[in-house]
Short mmCIF file of C-alpha atoms and ligand atoms in Angstrom, two decimals:
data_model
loop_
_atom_site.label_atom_id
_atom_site.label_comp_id
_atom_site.label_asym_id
_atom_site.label_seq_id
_atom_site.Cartn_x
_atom_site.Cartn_y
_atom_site.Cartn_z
CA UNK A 1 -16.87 28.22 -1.13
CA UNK A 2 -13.51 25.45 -1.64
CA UNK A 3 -14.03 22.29 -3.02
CA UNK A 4 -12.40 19.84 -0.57
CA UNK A 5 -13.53 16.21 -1.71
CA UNK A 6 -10.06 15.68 -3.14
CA UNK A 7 -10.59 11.93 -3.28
CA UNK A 8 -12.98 12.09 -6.02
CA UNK A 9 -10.93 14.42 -8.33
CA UNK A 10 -6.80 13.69 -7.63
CA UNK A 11 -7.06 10.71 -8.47
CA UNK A 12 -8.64 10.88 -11.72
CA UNK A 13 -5.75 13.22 -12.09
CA UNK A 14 -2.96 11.57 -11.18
CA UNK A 15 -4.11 8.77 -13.44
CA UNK A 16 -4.26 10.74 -16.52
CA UNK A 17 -0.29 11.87 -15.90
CA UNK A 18 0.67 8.30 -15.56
CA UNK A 19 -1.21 7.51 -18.81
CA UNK A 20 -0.02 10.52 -20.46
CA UNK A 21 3.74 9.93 -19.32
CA UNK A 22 3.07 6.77 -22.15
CA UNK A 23 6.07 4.29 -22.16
CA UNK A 24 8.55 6.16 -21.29
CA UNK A 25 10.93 5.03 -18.03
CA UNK A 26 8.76 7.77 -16.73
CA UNK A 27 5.35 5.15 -16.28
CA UNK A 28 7.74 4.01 -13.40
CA UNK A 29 7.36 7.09 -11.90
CA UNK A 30 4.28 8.18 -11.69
CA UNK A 31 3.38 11.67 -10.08
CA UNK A 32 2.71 13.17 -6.55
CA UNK A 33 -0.55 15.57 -6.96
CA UNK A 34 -1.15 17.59 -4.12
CA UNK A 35 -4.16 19.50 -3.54
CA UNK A 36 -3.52 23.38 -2.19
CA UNK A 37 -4.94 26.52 -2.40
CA UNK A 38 -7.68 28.34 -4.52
CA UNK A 39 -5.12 29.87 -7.46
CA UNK A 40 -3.84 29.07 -10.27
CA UNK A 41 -0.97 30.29 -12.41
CA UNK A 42 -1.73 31.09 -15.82
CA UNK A 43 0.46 28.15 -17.64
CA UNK A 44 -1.73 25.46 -14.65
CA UNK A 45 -4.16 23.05 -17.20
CA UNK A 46 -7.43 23.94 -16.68
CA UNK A 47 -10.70 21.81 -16.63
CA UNK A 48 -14.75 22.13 -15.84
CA UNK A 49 -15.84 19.00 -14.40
CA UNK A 50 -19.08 20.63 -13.58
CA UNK A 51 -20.88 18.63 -15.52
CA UNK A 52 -19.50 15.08 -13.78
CA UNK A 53 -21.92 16.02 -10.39
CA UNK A 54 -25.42 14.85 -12.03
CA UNK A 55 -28.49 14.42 -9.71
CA UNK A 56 -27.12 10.72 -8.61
CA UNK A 57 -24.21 12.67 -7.05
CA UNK A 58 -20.19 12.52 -8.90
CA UNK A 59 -19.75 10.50 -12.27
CA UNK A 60 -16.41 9.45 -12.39
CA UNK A 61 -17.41 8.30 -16.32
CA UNK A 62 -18.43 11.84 -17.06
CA UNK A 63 -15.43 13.83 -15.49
CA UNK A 64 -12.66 11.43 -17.74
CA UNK A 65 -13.35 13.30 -21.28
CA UNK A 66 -13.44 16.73 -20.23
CA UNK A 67 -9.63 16.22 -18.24
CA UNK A 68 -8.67 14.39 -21.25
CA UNK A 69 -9.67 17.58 -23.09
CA UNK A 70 -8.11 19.53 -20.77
CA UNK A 71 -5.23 18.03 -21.06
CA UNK A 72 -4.41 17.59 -24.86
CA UNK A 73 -5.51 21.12 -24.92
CA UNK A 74 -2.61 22.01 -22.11
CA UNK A 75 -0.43 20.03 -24.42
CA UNK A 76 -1.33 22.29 -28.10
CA UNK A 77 -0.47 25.22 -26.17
CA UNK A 78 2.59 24.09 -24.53
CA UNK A 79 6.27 25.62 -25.96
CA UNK A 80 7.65 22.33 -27.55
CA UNK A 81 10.74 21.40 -26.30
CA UNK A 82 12.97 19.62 -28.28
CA UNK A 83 13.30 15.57 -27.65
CA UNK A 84 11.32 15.69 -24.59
CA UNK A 85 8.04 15.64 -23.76
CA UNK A 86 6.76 18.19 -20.75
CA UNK A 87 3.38 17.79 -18.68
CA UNK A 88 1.40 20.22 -16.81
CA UNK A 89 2.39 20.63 -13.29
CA UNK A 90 -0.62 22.45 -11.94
CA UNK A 91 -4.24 21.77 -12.80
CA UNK A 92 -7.43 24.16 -12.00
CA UNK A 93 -10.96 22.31 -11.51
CA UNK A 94 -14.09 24.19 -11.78
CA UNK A 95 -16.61 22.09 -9.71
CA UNK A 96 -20.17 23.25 -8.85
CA UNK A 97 -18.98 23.62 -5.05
CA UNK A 98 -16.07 25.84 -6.58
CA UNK A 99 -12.54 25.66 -7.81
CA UNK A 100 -10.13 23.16 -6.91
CA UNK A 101 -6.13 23.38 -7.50
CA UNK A 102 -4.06 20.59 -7.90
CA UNK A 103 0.15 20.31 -8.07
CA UNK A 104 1.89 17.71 -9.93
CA UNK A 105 5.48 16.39 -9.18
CA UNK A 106 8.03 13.28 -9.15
CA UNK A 107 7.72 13.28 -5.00
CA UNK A 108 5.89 14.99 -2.56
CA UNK A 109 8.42 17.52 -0.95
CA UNK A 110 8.92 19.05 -4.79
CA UNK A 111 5.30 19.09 -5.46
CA UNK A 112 4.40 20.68 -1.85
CA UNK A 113 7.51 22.89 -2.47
CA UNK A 114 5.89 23.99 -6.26
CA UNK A 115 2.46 25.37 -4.50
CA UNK A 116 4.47 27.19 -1.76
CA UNK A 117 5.69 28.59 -4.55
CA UNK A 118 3.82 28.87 -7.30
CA UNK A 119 5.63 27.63 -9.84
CA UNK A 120 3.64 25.69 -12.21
CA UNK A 121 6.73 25.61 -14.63
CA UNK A 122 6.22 22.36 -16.93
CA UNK A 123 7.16 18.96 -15.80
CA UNK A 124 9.98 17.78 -18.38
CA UNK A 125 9.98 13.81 -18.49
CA UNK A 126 13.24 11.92 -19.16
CA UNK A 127 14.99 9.03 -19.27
CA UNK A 128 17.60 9.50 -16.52
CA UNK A 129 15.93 8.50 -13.49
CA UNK A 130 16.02 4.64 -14.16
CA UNK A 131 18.92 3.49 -11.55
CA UNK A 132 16.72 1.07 -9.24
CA UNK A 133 17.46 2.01 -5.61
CA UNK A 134 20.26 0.42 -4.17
CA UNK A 135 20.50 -1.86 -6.93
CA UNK A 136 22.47 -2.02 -10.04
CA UNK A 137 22.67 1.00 -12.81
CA UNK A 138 21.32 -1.38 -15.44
CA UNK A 139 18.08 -0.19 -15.14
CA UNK A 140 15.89 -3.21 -15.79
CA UNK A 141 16.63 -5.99 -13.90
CA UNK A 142 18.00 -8.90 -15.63
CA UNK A 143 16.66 -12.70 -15.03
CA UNK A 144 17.39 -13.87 -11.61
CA UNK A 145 18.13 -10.56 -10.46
CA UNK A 146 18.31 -10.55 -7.13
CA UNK A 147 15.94 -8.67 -4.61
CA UNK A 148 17.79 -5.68 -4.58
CA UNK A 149 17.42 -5.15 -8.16
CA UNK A 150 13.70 -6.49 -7.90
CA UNK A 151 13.11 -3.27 -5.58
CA UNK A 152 13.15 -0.29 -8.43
CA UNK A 153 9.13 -2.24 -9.03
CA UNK A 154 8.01 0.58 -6.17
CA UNK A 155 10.33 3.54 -6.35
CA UNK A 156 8.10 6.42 -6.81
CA UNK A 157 5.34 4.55 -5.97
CA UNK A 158 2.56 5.84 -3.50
CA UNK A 159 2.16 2.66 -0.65
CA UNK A 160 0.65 2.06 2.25
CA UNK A 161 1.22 -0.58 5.18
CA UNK A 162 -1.53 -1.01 7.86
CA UNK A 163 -0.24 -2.10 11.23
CA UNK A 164 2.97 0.08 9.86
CA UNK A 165 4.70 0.86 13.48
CA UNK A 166 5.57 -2.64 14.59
CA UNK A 167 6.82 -5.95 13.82
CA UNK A 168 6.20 -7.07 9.87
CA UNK A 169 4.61 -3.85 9.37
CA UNK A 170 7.60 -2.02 10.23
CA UNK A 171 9.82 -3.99 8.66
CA UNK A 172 7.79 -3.82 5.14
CA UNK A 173 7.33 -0.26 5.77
CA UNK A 174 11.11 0.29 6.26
CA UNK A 175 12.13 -2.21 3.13
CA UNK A 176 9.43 0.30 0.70
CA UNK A 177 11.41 3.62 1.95
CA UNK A 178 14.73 2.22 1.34
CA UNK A 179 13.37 1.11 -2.28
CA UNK A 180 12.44 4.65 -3.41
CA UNK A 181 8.81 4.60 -2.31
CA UNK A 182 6.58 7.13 -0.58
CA UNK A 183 5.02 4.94 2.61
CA UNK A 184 2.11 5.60 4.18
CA UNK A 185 2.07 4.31 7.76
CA UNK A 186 -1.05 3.58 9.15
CA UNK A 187 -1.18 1.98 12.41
CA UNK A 188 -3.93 2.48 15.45
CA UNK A 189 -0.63 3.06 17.32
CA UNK A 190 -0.40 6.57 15.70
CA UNK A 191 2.97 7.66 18.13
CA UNK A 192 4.80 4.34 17.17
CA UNK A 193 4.13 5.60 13.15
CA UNK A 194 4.90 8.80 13.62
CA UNK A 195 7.98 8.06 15.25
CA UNK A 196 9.18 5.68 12.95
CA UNK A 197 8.22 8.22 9.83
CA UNK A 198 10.23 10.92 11.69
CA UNK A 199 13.40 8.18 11.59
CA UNK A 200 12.78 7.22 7.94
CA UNK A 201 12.24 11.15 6.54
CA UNK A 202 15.71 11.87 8.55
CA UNK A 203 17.72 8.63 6.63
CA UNK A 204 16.69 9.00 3.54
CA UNK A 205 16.47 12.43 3.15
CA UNK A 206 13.02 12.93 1.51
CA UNK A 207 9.64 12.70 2.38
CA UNK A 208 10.14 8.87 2.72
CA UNK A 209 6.90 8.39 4.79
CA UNK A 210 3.92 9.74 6.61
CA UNK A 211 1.83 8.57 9.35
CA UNK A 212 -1.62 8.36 9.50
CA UNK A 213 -4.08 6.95 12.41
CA UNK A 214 -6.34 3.98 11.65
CA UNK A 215 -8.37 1.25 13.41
CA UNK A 216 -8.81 -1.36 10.16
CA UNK A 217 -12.16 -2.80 11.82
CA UNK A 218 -13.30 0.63 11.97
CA UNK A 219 -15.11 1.58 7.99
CA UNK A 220 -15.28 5.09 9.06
CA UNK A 221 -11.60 5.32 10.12
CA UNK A 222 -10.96 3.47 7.13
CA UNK A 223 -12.68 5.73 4.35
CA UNK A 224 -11.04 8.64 6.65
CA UNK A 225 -7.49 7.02 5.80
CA UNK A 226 -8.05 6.92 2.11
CA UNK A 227 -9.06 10.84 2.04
CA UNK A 228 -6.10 11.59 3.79
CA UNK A 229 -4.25 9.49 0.94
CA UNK A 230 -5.85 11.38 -1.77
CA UNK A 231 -5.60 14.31 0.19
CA UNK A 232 -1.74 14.04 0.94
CA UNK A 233 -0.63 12.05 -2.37
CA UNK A 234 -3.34 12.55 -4.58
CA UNK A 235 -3.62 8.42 -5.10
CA UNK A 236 -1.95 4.86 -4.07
CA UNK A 237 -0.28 2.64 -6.12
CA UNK A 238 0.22 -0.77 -3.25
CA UNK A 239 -1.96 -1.33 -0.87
CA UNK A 240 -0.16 -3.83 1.99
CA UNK A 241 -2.93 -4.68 4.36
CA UNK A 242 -0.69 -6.04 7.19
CA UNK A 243 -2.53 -5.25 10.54
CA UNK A 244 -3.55 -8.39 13.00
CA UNK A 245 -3.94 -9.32 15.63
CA UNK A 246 -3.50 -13.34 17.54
CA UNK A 247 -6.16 -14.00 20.52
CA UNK A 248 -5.05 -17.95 21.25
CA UNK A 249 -7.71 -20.15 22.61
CA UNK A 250 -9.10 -23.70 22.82
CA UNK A 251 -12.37 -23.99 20.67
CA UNK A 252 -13.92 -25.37 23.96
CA UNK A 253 -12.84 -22.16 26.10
CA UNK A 254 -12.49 -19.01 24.16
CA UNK A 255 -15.07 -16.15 24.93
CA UNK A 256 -16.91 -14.92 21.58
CA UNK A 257 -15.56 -11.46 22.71
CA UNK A 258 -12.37 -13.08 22.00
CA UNK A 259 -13.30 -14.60 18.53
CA UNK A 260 -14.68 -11.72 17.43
CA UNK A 261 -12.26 -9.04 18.07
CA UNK A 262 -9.62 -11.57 15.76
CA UNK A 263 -11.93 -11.63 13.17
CA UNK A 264 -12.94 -8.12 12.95
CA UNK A 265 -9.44 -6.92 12.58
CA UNK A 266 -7.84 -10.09 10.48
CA UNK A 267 -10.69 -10.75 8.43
CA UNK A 268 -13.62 -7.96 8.53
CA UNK A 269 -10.33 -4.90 8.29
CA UNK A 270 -9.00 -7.19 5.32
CA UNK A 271 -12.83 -6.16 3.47
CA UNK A 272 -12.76 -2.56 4.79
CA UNK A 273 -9.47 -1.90 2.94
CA UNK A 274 -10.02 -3.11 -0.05
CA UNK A 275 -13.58 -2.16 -0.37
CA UNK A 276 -12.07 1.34 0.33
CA UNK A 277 -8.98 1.06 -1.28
CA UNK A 278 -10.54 -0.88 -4.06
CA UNK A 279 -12.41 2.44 -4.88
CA UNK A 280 -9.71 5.08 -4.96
CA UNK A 281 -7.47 2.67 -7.53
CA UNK A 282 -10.50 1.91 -9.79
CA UNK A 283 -10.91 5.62 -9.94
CA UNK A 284 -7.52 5.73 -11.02
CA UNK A 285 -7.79 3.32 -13.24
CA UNK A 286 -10.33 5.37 -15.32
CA UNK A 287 -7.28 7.48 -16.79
CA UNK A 288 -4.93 5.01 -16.43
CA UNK A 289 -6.41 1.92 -17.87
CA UNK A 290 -3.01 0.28 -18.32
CA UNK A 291 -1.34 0.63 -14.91
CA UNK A 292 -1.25 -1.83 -12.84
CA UNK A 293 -1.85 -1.21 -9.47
CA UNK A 294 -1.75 -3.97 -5.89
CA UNK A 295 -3.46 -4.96 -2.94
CA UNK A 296 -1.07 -7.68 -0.93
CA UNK A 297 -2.70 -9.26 2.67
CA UNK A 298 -0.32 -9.98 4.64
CA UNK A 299 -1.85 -13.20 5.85
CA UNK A 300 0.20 -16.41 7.28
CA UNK A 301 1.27 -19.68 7.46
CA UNK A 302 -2.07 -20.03 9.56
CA UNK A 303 -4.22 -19.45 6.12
CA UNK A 304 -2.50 -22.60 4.90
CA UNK A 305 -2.79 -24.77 7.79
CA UNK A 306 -5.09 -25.28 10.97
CA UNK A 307 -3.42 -23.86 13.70
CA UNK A 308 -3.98 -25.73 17.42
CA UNK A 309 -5.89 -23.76 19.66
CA UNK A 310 -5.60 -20.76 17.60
CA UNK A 311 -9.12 -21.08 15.70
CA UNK A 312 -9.82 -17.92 15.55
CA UNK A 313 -6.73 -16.49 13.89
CA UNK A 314 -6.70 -19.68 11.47
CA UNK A 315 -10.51 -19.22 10.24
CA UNK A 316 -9.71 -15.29 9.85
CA UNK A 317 -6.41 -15.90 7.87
CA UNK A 318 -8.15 -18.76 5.95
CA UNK A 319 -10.90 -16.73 4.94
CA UNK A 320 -8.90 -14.07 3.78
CA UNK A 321 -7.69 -16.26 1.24
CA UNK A 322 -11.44 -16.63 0.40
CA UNK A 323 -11.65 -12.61 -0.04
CA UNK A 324 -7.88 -12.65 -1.74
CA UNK A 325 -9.47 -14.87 -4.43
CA UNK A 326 -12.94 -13.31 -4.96
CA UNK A 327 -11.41 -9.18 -5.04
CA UNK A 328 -8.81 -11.05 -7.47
CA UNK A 329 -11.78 -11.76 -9.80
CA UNK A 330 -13.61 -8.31 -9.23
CA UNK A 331 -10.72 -6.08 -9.33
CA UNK A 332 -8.76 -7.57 -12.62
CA UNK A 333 -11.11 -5.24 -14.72
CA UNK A 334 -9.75 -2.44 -13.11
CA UNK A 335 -5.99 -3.13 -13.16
CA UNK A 336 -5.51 -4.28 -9.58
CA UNK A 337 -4.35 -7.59 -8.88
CA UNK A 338 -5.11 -9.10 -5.06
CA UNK A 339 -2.83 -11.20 -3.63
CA UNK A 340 -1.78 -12.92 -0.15
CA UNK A 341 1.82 -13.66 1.41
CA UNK A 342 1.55 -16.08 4.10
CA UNK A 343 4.79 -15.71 6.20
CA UNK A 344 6.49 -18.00 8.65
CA UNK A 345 6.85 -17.16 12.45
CA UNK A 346 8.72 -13.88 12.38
CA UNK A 347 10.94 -14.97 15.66
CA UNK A 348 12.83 -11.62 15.85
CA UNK A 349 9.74 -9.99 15.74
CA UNK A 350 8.28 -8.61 18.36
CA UNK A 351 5.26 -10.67 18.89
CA UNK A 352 7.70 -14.00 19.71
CA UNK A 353 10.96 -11.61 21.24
CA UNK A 354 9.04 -9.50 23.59
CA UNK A 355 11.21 -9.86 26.32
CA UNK A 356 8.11 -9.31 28.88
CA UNK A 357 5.09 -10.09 26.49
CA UNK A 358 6.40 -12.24 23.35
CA UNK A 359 5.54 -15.49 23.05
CA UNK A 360 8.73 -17.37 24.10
CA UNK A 361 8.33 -16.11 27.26
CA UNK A 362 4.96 -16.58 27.55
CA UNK A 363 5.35 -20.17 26.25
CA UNK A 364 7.94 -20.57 29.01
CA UNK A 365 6.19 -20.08 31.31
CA UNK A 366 2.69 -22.00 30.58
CA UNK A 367 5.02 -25.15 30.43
CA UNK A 368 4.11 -25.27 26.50
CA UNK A 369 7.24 -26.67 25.10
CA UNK A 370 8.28 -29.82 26.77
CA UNK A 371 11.52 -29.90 28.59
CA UNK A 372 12.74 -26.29 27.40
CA UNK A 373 13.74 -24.01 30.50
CA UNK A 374 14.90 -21.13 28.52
CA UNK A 375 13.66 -18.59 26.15
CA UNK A 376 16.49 -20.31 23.78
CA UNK A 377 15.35 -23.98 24.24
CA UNK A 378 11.58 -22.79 23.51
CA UNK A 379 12.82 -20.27 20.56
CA UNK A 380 15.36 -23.98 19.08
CA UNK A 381 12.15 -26.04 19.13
CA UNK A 382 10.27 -23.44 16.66
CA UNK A 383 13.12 -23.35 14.86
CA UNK A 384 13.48 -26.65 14.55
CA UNK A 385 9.75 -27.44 12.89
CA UNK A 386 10.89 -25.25 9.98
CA UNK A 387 13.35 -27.20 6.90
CA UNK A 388 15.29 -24.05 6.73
CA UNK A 389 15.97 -23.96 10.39
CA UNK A 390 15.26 -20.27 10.85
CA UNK A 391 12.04 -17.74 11.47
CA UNK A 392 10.70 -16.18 8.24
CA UNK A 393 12.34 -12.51 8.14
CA UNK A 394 11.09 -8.61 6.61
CA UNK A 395 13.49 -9.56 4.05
CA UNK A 396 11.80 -12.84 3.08
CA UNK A 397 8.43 -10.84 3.19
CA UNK A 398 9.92 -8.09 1.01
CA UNK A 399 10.73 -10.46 -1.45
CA UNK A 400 7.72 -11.54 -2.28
CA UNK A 401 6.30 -8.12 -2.08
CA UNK A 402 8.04 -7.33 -4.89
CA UNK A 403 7.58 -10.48 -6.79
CA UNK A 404 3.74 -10.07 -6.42
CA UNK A 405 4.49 -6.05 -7.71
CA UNK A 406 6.50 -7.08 -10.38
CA UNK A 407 4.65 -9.93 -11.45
CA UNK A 408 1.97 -8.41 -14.16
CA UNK A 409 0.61 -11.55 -15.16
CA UNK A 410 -0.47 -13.42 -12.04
CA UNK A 411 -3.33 -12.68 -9.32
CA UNK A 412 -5.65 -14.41 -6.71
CA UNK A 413 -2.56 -16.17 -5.29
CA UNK A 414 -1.32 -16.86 -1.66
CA UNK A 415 2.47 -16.96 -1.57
CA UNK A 416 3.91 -18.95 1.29
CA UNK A 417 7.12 -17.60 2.68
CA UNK A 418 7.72 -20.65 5.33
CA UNK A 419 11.24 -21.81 5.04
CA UNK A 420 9.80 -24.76 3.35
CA UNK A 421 7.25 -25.52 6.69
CA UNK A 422 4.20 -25.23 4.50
CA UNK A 423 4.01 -27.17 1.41
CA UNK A 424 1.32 -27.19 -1.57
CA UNK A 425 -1.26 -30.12 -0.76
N1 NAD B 1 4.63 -12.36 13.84
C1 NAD B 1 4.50 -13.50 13.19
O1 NAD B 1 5.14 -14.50 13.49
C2 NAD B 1 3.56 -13.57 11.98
C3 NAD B 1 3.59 -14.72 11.18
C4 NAD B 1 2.77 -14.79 10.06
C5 NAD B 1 1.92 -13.74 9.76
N2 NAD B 1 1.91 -12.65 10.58
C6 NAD B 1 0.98 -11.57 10.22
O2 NAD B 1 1.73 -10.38 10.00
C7 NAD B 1 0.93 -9.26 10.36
C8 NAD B 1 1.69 -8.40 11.35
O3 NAD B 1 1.93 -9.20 12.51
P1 NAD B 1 3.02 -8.84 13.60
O4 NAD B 1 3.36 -10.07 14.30
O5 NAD B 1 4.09 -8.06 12.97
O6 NAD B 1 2.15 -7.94 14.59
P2 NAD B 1 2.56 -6.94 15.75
O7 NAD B 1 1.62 -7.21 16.86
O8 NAD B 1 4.02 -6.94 16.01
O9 NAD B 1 2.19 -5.52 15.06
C9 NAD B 1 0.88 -5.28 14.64
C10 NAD B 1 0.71 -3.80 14.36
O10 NAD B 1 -0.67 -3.61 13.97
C11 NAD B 1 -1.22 -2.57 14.72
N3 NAD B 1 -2.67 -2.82 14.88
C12 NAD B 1 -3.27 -3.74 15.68
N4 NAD B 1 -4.60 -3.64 15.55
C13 NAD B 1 -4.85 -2.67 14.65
C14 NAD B 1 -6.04 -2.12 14.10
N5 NAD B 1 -7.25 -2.53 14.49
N6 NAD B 1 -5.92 -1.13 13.19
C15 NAD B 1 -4.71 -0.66 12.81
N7 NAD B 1 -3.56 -1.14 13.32
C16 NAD B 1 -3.63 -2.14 14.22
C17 NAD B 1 -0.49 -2.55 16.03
O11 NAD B 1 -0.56 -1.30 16.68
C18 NAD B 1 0.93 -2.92 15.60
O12 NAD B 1 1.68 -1.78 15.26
C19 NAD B 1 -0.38 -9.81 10.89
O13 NAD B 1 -1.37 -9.78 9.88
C20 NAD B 1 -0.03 -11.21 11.27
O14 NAD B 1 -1.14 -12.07 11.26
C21 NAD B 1 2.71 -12.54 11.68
#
């Protein structure tokens, strides 16, 4: 008999080694724990939870002191090394459905690459590792640091992006690999996520990201998405639910079918991952009361504004704002701030560029833009209805990704990213 309902213990784990790395540049980085196997070394911390599975089923209140116990105990009988503090890098469970081994590292290829191994040597923590990717060596990013400096907020961080394999997704997705970050890529289009994960691992190097299937409207395939998290990672750190959908259609004509399918994916998928999501980080949050961890909707422009002929989307998006605002309130006890980024048209995207299905050319031809007989005289008039002149970009979005990340003392907001097209009423 294996325990194998890693969701319920890694996480509790990987929270207590981001609590226990304290306030060193090391809270940046918090750990990789990956669940393999059935032994232990001898120098692996070891724990019995047994008493956290009561008659009501797992307590997640009663399993924190004996891992904290565990733990400090691991730490007496640890060889001291001079000016700098180690950590376990293995940890043994006993549960009552049998024992459960979990290995601790920066990233996942050295943590998979310690249980291949073995080699629960200790983790040593130090101060070195606080370059932000692609940034600056300066470590903390001064004020008005640009983006690029703004991007060290998620390296090392676990993340995930619904809707990962396309368009905003992908482009979010990429910007989070390139900043140091371990990406989840969840997408219903699994091949399209796996492929770009294969791309990503290959540039960078690393284990940059790792593809997992989901529907979003689905709760089942949803809960299934966060075990494989917790299964693969051990926990999450940003949560970017990105995945939607646009069904356009006068309020006079549109099938319920129609209506319906929107909302399920923009609005109802928004609930699913946070209800879901929302769980795994509050269990984190047990042994990690001070770190702060995110959920960010990618919503629109549309949440802000009516949108002609495009109720469905509009109500969905506006709604979410609704859900943004109310998880905001819930979630603040347990460290996790909710927020919403309402982007511009993404014109390069693939939704409006499609050279067979995107919207210029669908727009072209249903006569939508007056006078325009090109895909360039419909893509000028979009442009044109934005100040800035342009379509919103992944860079814009990224942006205020990591603003929202970095930005401790905020929550419950929507952040437009327009080009200046929506304003504050
Ligand atoms: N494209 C724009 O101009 C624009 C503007 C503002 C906001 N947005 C928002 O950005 C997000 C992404 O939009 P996009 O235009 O990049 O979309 P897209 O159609 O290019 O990509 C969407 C991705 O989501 C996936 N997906 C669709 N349904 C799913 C489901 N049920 N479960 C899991 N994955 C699913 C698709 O396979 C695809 O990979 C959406 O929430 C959208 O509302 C887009």
């Amino acid at each position: 008999m294996s325990f194998t309902d890693h969701i319920l213990l890694a996480p509790l784990i990987r929270g207590l080694w981001i609590n226990a790395a304290g306030e060193s540049s090391d809270t940046k980085c918090p750990r990789v724990v990956v669940p393999a196997g059935d032994a232990a070394p001898a120098q692996a911390l070891s724990a019995d939870l047994s008493a956290a599975w009561t008659g009501d089923g797992f307590d997640e209140a009663q399993a924190v002191r004996p891992l904290k116990e565990a733990y400090a105990a691991w730490e007496a009988g640890a060889a001291k090394t001079e000016g700098a503090k180690t950590q376990p890098s293995c940890a043994r469970i006993k549960t009552p459905a049998g024992e459960a081994v979990y290995w601790i590292d920066r990233d996942l290829l050295s943590a998979r690459k310690r249980s291949e191994a073995g080699d629960a040597s200790p983790l040593v923590l130090s101060d070195t590792n606080t370059a932000p990717a692609g940034g600056s060596d300066s470590g903390i990013a001064a004020p008005g640091a640009s983006a690029v400096n703004r991007s060290s907020v998620v390296k090392d961080k676990v993340v995930l992006v619904t809707g990962g394999a396309q368009g905003f997704g992908e482009e979010i997705v990429r910007g989070l690999a390139a900043s140091g970050a371990l990406v989840f890529i969840a997408d219903l289009n699994l091949a399209g996520a796996e492929k770009l994960a294969a791309a990503l691992n290959t540039a960078e190097k690393r284990i940059a990201a790792v593809a997992v299937p989901v529907n979003v409207s689905d709760e089942a395939s949803v809960e299934a998405l966060f075990k494989t998290i917790a299964d693969t990672a051990g926990g999450l750190d940003l949560c970017v639910s990105n995945a939607g959908v646009v069904k356009a259609g006068s309020v006079l004509e549109q099938d319920v079918g129609a209506f319906k399918f929107v909302t399920d994916i923009n609005y109802t998928g928004f609930f699913l991952m946070a209800k879901h999501g929302g769980r795994l980080l509050r269990r984190q949050n047990r042994t990690a009361p001070g770190w702060k961890t995110d959920i960010i909707q990618i919503n629109s422009k549309s949440g802000l504004e009516g949108s002609n002929k495009n109720g469905a989307y509009a109500g969905g998006k506006f709604g979410a704002i609704g859900l943004v605002e109310s998880f905001a309130l819930e979630l603040v006890a347990y460290g996790i701030k909710v927020n919403a980024i309402c982007p511009g048209n993404f014109l390069d995207g693939p939704l409006w560029s499609d050279p067979e299905k995107g919207l210029f050319v669908q727009y072209l031809n249903a006569g939508k833009v007056p006078g325009a007989k090109t895909v360039a005289e419909v893509r000028a008039f979009y442009e044109a209805k934005v100040p800035m002149n342009r379509g919103c970009t992944g860079a814009d979005v990224m942006r205020a990704i990591y603003y929202a990340v970095e930005q401790e003392y905020e929550t419950g907001q929507a952040i437009p990213v327009t080009g200046g097209q929506v304003m504050l009423h």
